[in-house]
XYZ file of C-alpha atoms in Angstrom:
678
model
C -70.192 -161.246 169.296
C -69.963 -164.872 169.684
C -71.786 -164.610 172.837
C -74.364 -162.376 171.691
C -75.345 -164.739 168.978
C -75.722 -167.484 171.152
C -78.043 -165.574 173.568
C -80.351 -164.537 170.589
C -80.562 -168.260 169.580
C -83.597 -169.727 171.594
C -82.094 -173.110 171.433
C -79.518 -171.912 173.740
C -81.778 -170.544 176.500
C -84.184 -172.079 179.145
C -87.772 -171.774 179.060
C -87.831 -168.596 181.356
C -84.987 -167.086 179.175
C -82.616 -166.974 182.118
C -80.031 -169.708 182.073
C -79.024 -172.892 180.075
C -81.614 -175.542 179.089
C -81.604 -177.644 182.183
C -80.518 -181.366 181.935
C -83.640 -183.417 181.503
C -81.710 -186.887 181.619
C -82.893 -189.499 183.444
C -79.823 -190.645 185.096
C -80.051 -194.060 183.236
C -76.877 -194.844 181.519
C -77.088 -194.711 177.871
C -80.170 -192.673 177.893
C -78.327 -189.115 178.044
C -76.461 -190.143 174.772
C -79.350 -191.227 172.938
C -80.907 -187.949 173.910
C -77.800 -186.025 172.659
C -77.962 -188.019 169.213
C -81.598 -187.455 168.580
C -80.921 -183.427 169.188
C -78.157 -183.456 166.586
C -80.516 -185.369 164.097
C -82.810 -182.211 164.329
C -83.178 -180.453 161.032
C -80.351 -178.243 160.328
C -82.445 -175.496 158.639
C -84.709 -175.302 161.861
C -81.792 -175.402 164.159
C -80.079 -172.427 162.898
C -82.689 -170.512 161.095
C -81.611 -167.307 163.462
C -77.882 -167.915 163.226
C -75.618 -165.703 160.977
C -71.979 -166.700 160.112
C -69.603 -165.609 162.871
C -65.897 -166.015 163.615
C -65.262 -169.207 165.527
C -68.531 -170.788 164.241
C -68.622 -174.914 164.678
C -67.995 -176.908 161.635
C -71.764 -177.801 161.130
C -72.565 -174.054 160.992
C -69.774 -173.403 158.486
C -70.482 -176.263 156.278
C -74.060 -175.258 156.062
C -73.667 -171.872 154.945
C -70.573 -172.730 152.600
C -72.686 -174.681 150.510
C -74.983 -171.767 149.697
C -75.007 -170.204 146.525
C -74.100 -166.865 147.744
C -70.963 -167.975 149.263
C -70.087 -170.869 147.047
C -70.398 -169.059 143.753
C -67.968 -166.319 144.447
C -65.498 -168.669 145.724
C -65.630 -170.717 142.728
C -65.160 -167.550 140.440
C -62.068 -166.487 142.314
C -60.703 -169.832 142.065
C -61.044 -170.119 138.228
C -59.849 -166.570 137.910
C -56.587 -167.301 139.536
C -56.083 -170.539 137.769
C -56.866 -168.383 134.529
C -54.317 -165.691 135.298
C -51.671 -168.197 136.303
C -52.123 -170.097 132.931
C -52.027 -166.801 131.094
C -48.966 -165.652 132.741
C -47.051 -169.003 131.939
C -48.315 -168.982 128.360
C -47.270 -165.104 128.212
C -43.639 -165.966 129.675
C -43.233 -169.128 127.384
C -44.248 -166.821 124.376
C -41.965 -164.017 125.372
C -39.082 -166.528 125.741
C -39.912 -168.169 122.235
C -40.213 -164.851 120.464
C -37.244 -163.056 122.108
C -34.041 -162.875 120.003
C -31.015 -164.453 121.890
C -29.076 -161.725 124.274
C -25.837 -160.216 122.832
C -22.551 -162.040 124.296
C -20.108 -159.681 125.778
C -17.935 -159.924 122.535
C -20.803 -158.527 120.594
C -21.636 -155.634 122.804
C -18.259 -154.221 123.573
C -15.262 -153.188 121.209
C -12.323 -155.516 121.270
C -9.114 -153.596 122.464
C -5.749 -154.937 121.550
C -2.968 -154.566 123.928
C 0.635 -155.230 122.810
C 2.064 -156.023 126.231
C 5.834 -154.940 125.260
C 4.593 -151.485 124.593
C 1.619 -150.871 126.819
C 2.784 -150.053 130.217
C 6.201 -150.746 132.199
C 5.594 -151.244 135.749
C 9.408 -152.261 136.657
C 11.682 -149.795 134.737
C 13.365 -152.207 132.418
C 11.984 -150.317 129.418
C 9.198 -153.182 128.311
C 5.738 -153.316 129.163
C 4.378 -156.064 131.629
C 1.340 -157.620 133.146
C 1.467 -155.334 135.994
C 1.662 -152.519 134.109
C -1.613 -153.427 132.317
C -3.193 -153.917 135.581
C -2.399 -150.665 136.545
C -4.288 -149.056 133.658
C -7.498 -151.072 133.728
C -9.331 -148.037 134.403
C -8.480 -146.657 130.734
C -10.913 -149.340 129.543
C -13.623 -148.342 131.940
C -13.341 -144.954 130.802
C -13.499 -145.998 127.177
C -16.453 -148.440 128.126
C -14.247 -151.206 126.625
C -15.175 -154.701 128.058
C -12.881 -157.013 125.840
C -9.322 -157.001 125.981
C -7.131 -158.997 123.903
C -3.566 -159.300 125.048
C -0.681 -160.386 122.394
C 1.423 -163.164 123.566
C 3.079 -163.326 127.087
C 4.208 -167.130 126.977
C 7.831 -167.874 127.850
C 9.951 -167.282 124.763
C 13.317 -166.385 123.526
C 11.692 -163.649 121.765
C 12.927 -164.138 118.226
C 9.434 -163.035 117.191
C 8.664 -161.318 120.257
C 6.409 -164.217 121.904
C 5.108 -165.608 118.916
C 7.656 -168.339 119.253
C 6.687 -170.168 122.356
C 8.977 -172.106 124.515
C 6.542 -173.274 127.333
C 2.812 -172.726 126.557
C 1.939 -173.210 130.296
C 4.361 -170.446 131.755
C 4.564 -166.632 131.577
C 7.842 -164.969 130.085
C 9.917 -163.366 133.179
C 9.860 -160.533 130.816
C 5.920 -159.828 131.380
C 5.850 -160.966 134.990
C 4.957 -164.280 136.714
C 1.707 -166.737 136.736
C 0.912 -164.950 139.877
C 0.866 -161.800 138.256
C -1.418 -162.944 135.626
C -3.773 -164.394 137.961
C -4.065 -161.112 139.729
C -4.592 -159.371 136.728
C -7.246 -161.898 135.372
C -8.905 -161.558 138.864
C -8.769 -157.700 138.963
C -10.226 -157.910 135.346
C -13.223 -159.981 136.018
C -13.749 -158.023 139.235
C -14.247 -154.921 136.860
C -16.399 -156.760 134.523
C -13.515 -157.064 131.888
C -12.897 -160.112 129.769
C -9.521 -161.359 128.743
C -8.613 -162.622 125.360
C -5.301 -164.590 124.724
C -3.443 -165.361 121.666
C -3.139 -168.846 121.070
C -0.337 -169.968 118.903
C -1.130 -173.518 117.357
C 0.965 -173.553 114.011
C 4.396 -173.873 115.633
C 6.723 -173.511 118.643
C 10.121 -172.063 119.523
C 13.271 -174.366 118.443
C 13.993 -174.075 122.280
C 10.631 -176.037 123.119
C 11.255 -179.299 124.925
C 9.187 -181.119 122.178
C 11.472 -179.717 119.528
C 14.392 -181.046 121.476
C 13.006 -184.251 121.959
C 11.926 -184.778 118.366
C 15.382 -183.836 116.840
C 16.841 -186.551 118.995
C 14.415 -188.883 117.766
C 12.469 -189.706 120.900
C 10.009 -192.226 120.166
C 7.105 -190.339 121.556
C 8.170 -187.108 120.039
C 9.742 -187.768 116.654
C 6.778 -186.843 114.647
C 5.740 -183.945 116.589
C 7.104 -181.705 113.747
C 7.124 -181.847 109.830
C 10.547 -183.586 108.954
C 11.802 -184.430 105.321
C 14.910 -186.158 103.897
C 17.694 -183.476 102.849
C 21.178 -182.828 103.531
C 23.335 -179.642 104.350
C 24.463 -179.244 100.916
C 21.507 -180.811 98.701
C 18.558 -178.718 97.621
C 15.598 -178.422 100.068
C 12.839 -180.841 99.674
C 10.698 -178.405 97.854
C 10.153 -174.867 96.735
C 7.920 -173.545 99.583
C 8.818 -170.358 100.831
C 8.596 -168.586 104.641
C 6.442 -165.805 105.105
C 9.394 -163.708 106.392
C 11.312 -164.888 102.820
C 13.644 -167.520 101.539
C 13.108 -171.337 101.933
C 10.826 -172.793 104.617
C 13.128 -175.588 105.262
C 16.160 -175.687 107.555
C 18.501 -178.486 107.974
C 19.143 -179.761 111.605
C 22.511 -181.303 111.995
C 21.410 -183.396 115.031
C 18.577 -185.225 113.253
C 20.127 -185.202 109.870
C 16.899 -183.820 108.203
C 15.233 -180.787 107.389
C 12.450 -179.217 109.402
C 9.471 -177.031 108.159
C 9.160 -173.510 109.290
C 6.601 -171.384 107.700
C 7.667 -168.452 109.586
C 11.351 -167.831 111.003
C 13.790 -170.891 111.148
C 13.401 -170.656 115.063
C 9.564 -171.222 114.799
C 9.232 -174.891 113.616
C 6.002 -176.252 112.422
C 4.163 -178.716 114.434
C 2.554 -181.686 112.941
C -1.074 -181.776 113.264
C -1.356 -184.981 111.505
C 0.055 -186.615 114.656
C -2.642 -187.476 117.271
C -0.305 -186.508 120.276
C 0.176 -183.067 118.735
C -3.492 -182.447 118.676
C -4.168 -183.857 122.131
C -1.372 -181.809 123.564
C -2.806 -178.417 122.127
C -6.227 -179.503 123.415
C -4.644 -179.655 127.002
C -3.205 -176.281 126.726
C -6.518 -175.003 125.676
C -7.934 -176.840 128.973
C -5.122 -175.444 130.992
C -5.785 -171.805 130.221
C -9.686 -172.193 130.421
C -9.403 -173.402 133.752
C -7.419 -170.429 134.776
C -10.716 -168.366 133.897
C -9.335 -167.280 130.376
C -12.559 -165.833 128.513
C -11.488 -166.404 124.726
C -8.583 -167.152 122.570
C -7.408 -165.437 119.386
C -6.487 -168.403 117.151
C -3.061 -166.985 115.428
C -2.272 -168.028 111.581
C -4.727 -170.965 111.511
C -4.647 -171.219 107.694
C -0.903 -172.453 107.957
C -1.709 -175.297 110.509
C -1.810 -178.193 108.066
C 0.391 -178.683 104.912
C -0.038 -181.007 102.274
C 1.414 -184.538 103.166
C 2.748 -185.319 99.792
C 5.192 -182.074 99.965
C 4.813 -181.130 96.172
C 6.356 -177.895 94.950
C 3.929 -174.956 94.828
C 3.011 -173.470 91.505
C 4.923 -170.263 90.850
C 2.989 -167.110 90.083
C 5.094 -166.387 87.167
C 6.143 -169.811 85.661
C 8.822 -168.015 83.599
C 10.561 -166.825 86.781
C 13.909 -169.226 87.534
C 13.093 -171.389 90.436
C 16.400 -170.339 92.293
C 14.913 -166.732 92.326
C 11.710 -167.495 94.451
C 12.517 -165.898 97.567
C 9.262 -164.617 98.886
C 5.635 -165.774 99.503
C 4.246 -163.624 96.737
C 6.213 -165.705 94.489
C 3.896 -168.833 95.069
C 0.424 -169.910 94.911
C 0.064 -171.593 98.229
C -1.961 -174.450 97.365
C -0.153 -176.810 99.593
C 0.777 -174.707 102.687
C -2.644 -173.143 103.535
C -6.177 -174.142 104.208
C -5.601 -177.740 103.654
C -8.470 -180.352 104.111
C -8.949 -181.126 107.833
C -8.252 -177.471 109.082
C -11.780 -176.527 110.029
C -12.237 -180.148 111.685
C -9.469 -179.180 114.039
C -10.733 -175.776 114.704
C -14.361 -177.165 115.256
C -12.992 -179.602 117.797
C -11.315 -176.693 119.637
C -14.622 -174.840 119.455
C -16.446 -177.878 121.044
C -13.743 -178.098 123.770
C -14.231 -174.297 124.375
C -18.019 -174.725 124.724
C -17.893 -177.233 127.212
C -16.472 -174.035 129.497
C -19.097 -171.762 128.340
C -22.429 -173.274 130.168
C -21.927 -171.141 133.173
C -24.124 -167.878 132.568
C -22.103 -165.022 131.683
C -18.950 -167.054 131.024
C -19.153 -167.625 127.295
C -15.633 -168.396 125.756
C -14.947 -166.510 122.885
C -13.151 -167.915 119.767
C -11.639 -165.997 116.826
C -9.531 -167.002 114.019
C -6.768 -165.080 112.381
C -6.482 -165.800 108.746
C -4.928 -163.369 106.122
C -6.663 -164.530 102.662
C -6.707 -161.331 100.820
C -8.846 -161.486 97.662
C -10.136 -165.022 98.600
C -12.500 -163.714 100.918
C -14.650 -167.063 100.331
C -11.609 -168.762 102.427
C -12.208 -166.374 105.238
C -15.777 -167.078 105.600
C -15.384 -170.716 106.110
C -14.248 -169.948 109.588
C -17.684 -169.165 110.614
C -18.519 -172.607 110.307
C -21.550 -174.160 109.041
C -25.455 -173.787 110.144
C -25.019 -177.184 111.663
C -21.490 -176.999 113.067
C -20.046 -173.979 114.823
C -16.351 -172.834 114.123
C -14.827 -169.448 115.420
C -17.630 -166.603 116.528
C -16.067 -164.620 113.703
C -12.794 -164.688 111.694
C -11.034 -161.288 111.920
C -11.974 -158.984 109.276
C -8.742 -157.198 107.837
C -10.136 -155.500 104.473
C -10.520 -152.232 106.217
C -6.685 -152.442 106.703
C -6.638 -151.380 102.910
C -8.795 -148.238 103.542
C -5.611 -146.039 103.265
C -4.892 -147.195 99.658
C -7.788 -145.132 98.556
C -9.718 -142.499 100.700
C -12.913 -142.050 98.714
C -16.496 -143.144 99.726
C -16.905 -145.547 96.973
C -13.743 -147.548 98.180
C -14.776 -147.541 101.719
C -18.181 -149.080 100.664
C -16.551 -151.374 98.539
C -14.472 -152.805 101.713
C -17.262 -152.873 103.592
C -19.500 -154.543 101.100
C -16.943 -157.085 100.419
C -17.598 -158.380 103.884
C -21.122 -157.807 104.145
C -21.916 -159.328 100.892
C -20.084 -162.585 101.506
C -20.649 -162.995 105.171
C -23.000 -166.119 105.899
C -26.516 -165.312 106.893
C -27.019 -164.565 110.491
C -23.448 -164.221 111.223
C -22.038 -161.565 113.060
C -19.457 -159.178 111.324
C -16.295 -157.398 112.800
C -13.792 -154.688 111.695
C -10.135 -154.240 112.116
C -8.565 -150.817 111.075
C -5.054 -151.511 112.570
C -2.890 -153.966 114.330
C 0.785 -154.867 115.193
C 1.672 -156.166 111.772
C 0.293 -152.964 109.931
C 1.310 -149.169 109.901
C -0.983 -147.125 112.188
C -3.982 -145.705 110.558
C -3.075 -142.019 111.290
C 0.219 -142.370 109.562
C -1.077 -144.442 106.664
C -4.194 -142.650 106.167
C -3.379 -139.174 107.680
C -4.412 -137.613 110.917
C -7.165 -135.881 108.952
C -8.914 -139.012 108.727
C -8.602 -140.768 112.107
C -11.732 -139.434 113.649
C -13.772 -140.140 110.909
C -12.229 -143.649 110.502
C -13.146 -144.399 114.229
C -16.784 -143.118 113.617
C -16.980 -145.738 110.733
C -15.451 -148.409 113.229
C -17.836 -147.518 115.941
C -21.105 -147.219 114.173
C -20.726 -150.158 111.602
C -22.684 -153.341 112.468
C -20.742 -155.998 114.465
C -17.598 -155.934 116.721
C -14.886 -153.049 116.198
C -11.474 -153.779 116.994
C -8.904 -151.195 118.319
C -5.259 -151.356 118.275
C -3.687 -149.737 121.256
C -3.104 -145.832 120.559
C -5.536 -145.703 117.897
C -8.261 -143.982 120.519
C -5.720 -141.085 120.788
C -4.457 -141.104 117.068
C -0.882 -142.222 117.768
C 1.309 -142.356 114.672
C 4.361 -144.579 113.427
C 7.680 -143.902 114.777
C 10.839 -143.437 112.793
C 13.234 -146.435 113.384
C 16.745 -146.424 112.278
C 18.477 -149.505 111.051
C 20.353 -149.597 114.450
C 16.853 -149.636 116.266
C 15.304 -152.181 114.431
C 14.107 -154.805 116.529
C 11.720 -156.612 114.543
C 12.907 -159.891 112.692
C 11.174 -159.324 109.592
C 12.789 -155.842 109.630
C 16.231 -157.336 110.123
C 15.560 -159.216 106.844
C 14.084 -156.190 104.882
C 13.894 -152.922 106.837
C 11.217 -151.756 104.602
C 9.020 -154.628 106.139
C 9.978 -153.647 109.840
C 6.784 -153.681 112.058
C 8.405 -151.667 114.773
C 7.018 -148.358 113.692
C 3.443 -149.276 114.729
C 4.931 -150.774 117.882
C 6.072 -147.785 119.737
C 5.088 -147.288 123.626
C 1.817 -146.169 124.494
C 1.560 -142.525 125.247
C 0.061 -141.909 128.496
C 0.907 -138.358 129.558
C 3.549 -135.661 128.878
C 5.771 -137.076 131.525
C 9.024 -138.538 130.897
C 8.614 -141.522 128.323
C 5.296 -140.725 127.830
C 4.174 -142.101 131.011
C 5.120 -145.403 129.694
C 8.159 -145.906 132.027
C 8.241 -143.482 134.930
C 10.974 -145.279 136.665
C 14.072 -145.114 134.207
C 14.624 -143.355 131.131
C 14.407 -146.605 129.177
C 12.015 -147.797 126.510
C 12.575 -150.942 124.015
C 11.529 -148.853 121.253
C 11.597 -144.829 121.135
C 8.612 -142.785 122.119
C 6.993 -140.919 119.366
C 8.127 -137.248 119.698
C 4.394 -135.607 119.458
C 3.740 -137.483 122.410
C 3.505 -133.990 124.976
C 0.515 -133.390 122.586
C -1.000 -136.599 121.632
C -1.386 -138.707 124.942
C -4.256 -139.898 127.023
C -4.163 -137.136 129.880
C -4.119 -134.234 127.515
C -6.869 -135.477 125.491
C -9.070 -136.288 128.491
C -9.242 -132.633 129.196
C -10.250 -131.708 125.766
C -14.089 -132.344 124.799
C -13.340 -132.431 121.238
C -10.172 -134.575 121.360
C -9.787 -137.698 119.545
C -10.188 -139.713 122.711
C -13.197 -138.063 123.794
C -14.880 -138.584 120.487
C -14.083 -142.443 120.703
C -15.189 -142.624 124.171
C -18.694 -140.921 123.377
C -19.122 -143.111 120.056
C -18.249 -146.129 122.359
C -21.022 -145.245 124.712
C -23.339 -144.309 121.692
C -22.939 -147.654 120.273
C -23.851 -149.423 123.404
C -26.619 -147.311 124.477
C -28.821 -147.480 121.517
C -30.454 -150.574 119.868
C -30.068 -149.721 116.298
C -26.497 -149.090 116.444
C -25.397 -152.244 117.899
C -27.979 -154.875 116.754
C -30.211 -152.798 114.155
C -30.442 -152.837 110.422
C -27.344 -151.581 108.254
C -28.361 -149.877 105.015
C -26.536 -148.071 102.487
C -27.908 -144.922 101.117
C -25.453 -143.058 99.363
C -21.654 -143.407 98.153
C -19.485 -141.027 95.904
C -15.907 -140.179 95.351
C -15.981 -138.596 98.699
C -19.103 -139.468 100.918
C -19.997 -142.926 102.185
C -23.235 -142.623 104.042
C -25.453 -145.308 105.913
C -28.477 -146.072 108.058
C -28.822 -147.759 111.280
C -32.603 -148.571 112.126
C -34.458 -151.273 114.134
C -37.963 -152.285 113.140
C -40.645 -151.246 115.598
C -38.258 -148.342 116.921
C -39.025 -144.761 115.851
C -35.442 -143.844 116.616
C -32.943 -144.108 113.597
C -29.377 -142.924 112.902
C -27.845 -141.639 109.621
C -24.180 -141.652 109.210
C -22.442 -139.556 106.759
C -18.601 -139.683 106.311
C -16.534 -137.856 104.291
C -13.355 -139.755 103.177
C -12.289 -137.337 100.499
C -9.793 -134.734 100.014
C -12.128 -131.677 99.928
C -15.260 -130.273 101.420
C -18.427 -131.347 99.610
C -22.367 -131.036 99.853
C -24.296 -134.329 99.750
C -28.017 -134.359 98.402
C -30.001 -137.267 100.137
C -33.455 -135.861 99.063
C -34.120 -139.007 96.951
C -34.123 -140.918 100.252
C -38.045 -140.172 101.016
C -37.621 -142.398 104.407
C -35.652 -139.724 105.631
C -37.243 -136.434 107.384
C -36.465 -133.298 105.342
C -34.616 -131.678 108.236
C -32.005 -133.835 110.168
C -30.418 -132.745 113.705
C -26.494 -133.567 114.026
C -26.113 -135.656 117.112
C -22.340 -135.626 116.888
C -19.701 -134.422 114.437
C -16.051 -135.072 114.254
C -16.004 -130.906 113.827
C -17.585 -129.797 117.461
C -18.782 -126.745 115.598
C -21.581 -128.744 113.573
C -22.971 -130.605 116.667
C -26.581 -129.463 117.221
C -27.041 -128.103 113.671
C -30.094 -128.625 112.018
C -29.652 -129.417 108.098
C -31.679 -130.120 105.146
C -31.347 -133.609 103.769
C -30.816 -132.137 100.130
C -27.711 -130.017 101.595
C -25.465 -131.935 104.081
C -22.017 -130.282 103.894
C -18.951 -132.063 105.178
C -15.369 -131.208 105.102
C -12.715 -133.689 104.467
C -12.263 -136.108 107.119
C -15.408 -135.064 108.844
C -18.013 -137.212 109.902
C -21.584 -136.834 111.124
C -24.171 -138.680 113.087
C -27.541 -137.842 112.641
C -30.287 -139.075 115.097
C -34.035 -138.779 113.755
C -37.583 -140.213 114.378
C -39.919 -141.696 111.718
C -42.376 -144.345 111.572
C -41.289 -145.270 107.704
C -38.494 -147.757 107.817
C -35.947 -147.898 105.099
C -35.137 -151.742 105.037
C -38.484 -153.321 103.886
C -38.182 -151.255 100.429
C -34.534 -151.759 99.952
C -33.631 -155.248 100.864
C -30.541 -155.599 98.455
C -29.136 -152.593 100.504
C -29.810 -153.832 103.872
C -28.272 -156.275 106.065
C -28.960 -157.666 109.732
C -27.054 -160.502 111.724
C -30.355 -161.395 113.698
C -33.662 -159.680 112.808
C -35.260 -158.526 115.789
C -38.397 -156.023 116.200
C -39.152 -153.714 119.070
C -42.253 -153.919 120.895
C -42.873 -150.368 122.545
C -45.898 -151.606 124.636
C -43.956 -154.215 126.766
C -40.646 -152.442 125.871
C -39.071 -155.784 124.762
C -37.416 -157.192 121.383
C -38.937 -159.972 119.995
C -38.074 -162.255 116.878
C -39.922 -161.010 113.770
């Protein structure tokens, strides 16, 4: 091509059209250069009038044509289009980031599952559950679609309160295994995408802790590590304060010659958090476990951490009751032993320490506080922190523990509303229906209601917490006086917490699969284990376990259920009903739960935002799944729950703001399939 172009250009041919133009130089030095220079100065337009652009053209030709409008203009258009597209993409990206709501963290996406380690799985045959046993059963959480695991205490302990009396905060009790066992468990959990929440017990230690032994001998550094007051073995106590477990919260120590405070057992002396060294010790312990890779802490009994320094008597609930008959915590108003000034400053300091480990993506460190404040819900809400200073991610919500007191739709709505109406704006809710201190829900409310309670737990807004065994409907065991292990039960048999701590029922094998090596268990196995266990219920699509698993997966896979609006639509003596919806998304859910004692038909025809016909997506009664019901006639049996999925362009929340709640408002943009802040 290049050769052809050159031969068609007369400037490159001789006069006869044959060869190259002959050299006409005179041979005089310098004349040849002058002639070449003169040739270059010829008019460019005349020199290349017959030449078209071609590959490999010299610079002069390229510059000649590149400056022409038909080449220059398209080039400039492409350049500015590229600039405009780049700027548009950058602006769009910034806009999406700015408008996008924050992603939910791992503790919001998944239910929290509480393991009581003594009772979960025994791997070595001693009759007590251990860390290796937990590791052996991690597949259970994958099956349930649960990512967050809270393990009750496994620190070295004399076990006067089953691990809540800590002898060494930096060691594992041999009953549960070794530090190597813990590290293997944690690594295995992380490899499976699971998160580990530990119990942190700041209020007290064991009386066998090194600090206490040094404090009672008045070591200069440790002398004030605990709360001491003058008294003697025969005189009255420093004040009328009463232990949670009953009787005086003061015990005389013969070695030191003073009384020490213990708001729980006498083997659990209270630490003195007005001592800066104690505060530093506890921060160092938090760092120790965070460096191990722990994902979060449940802060135990936080309202007891500080006491009034003046040590005055607390007011009696009944002023006419003789002071010597004050023996239980219910006899006093705890004005000086709980929720003291400075408590929240301590917790916010711990939160700040944990935040230092949360900077790595996906490694947020979670903090939940435990405080039974009963009717003083405003005190509980203070653990959320303030808009400017963060505290716990949420305080445990124990109000659903009272659900069995009155199984009715109105009562359930009251308990739910108690939290939702008092929770600070923009905070995240949570729900607890059972734990190691309260009777199992299947026993307190009845087997009839275990399914509907699990449906409530997994469809309410926020994070549900499930106590081990609740996913299969385990019940309390009967414990004779000779079998009592719980220290609270030894003081008062009716207050024993052993019944809700029986071994996990894995299968119909020996000891319910809890201990396959020896016929030994620290507490009796429930006699119904042959029919109520994990393996049997896995094979039954209509079992409590199968329903729990389906609800857990449903909750995670649908935006309205895990971050949408929550709206009350109905409550009566039997039924509690509510909606879950998300702005911009046509999909929504109606949940109808019957907590009454008989079958009823609910009329929701007054809810104009609902379609006239509704299809049952899920029911606690398998026979009703897939049925299409009229909204004016929704039948439910006692203990039955229904989940309806429907599609509509009409949202309920804009017209009923007083009945609706949302943690962080977000809207769905169908065109781009994204959420944005609206």
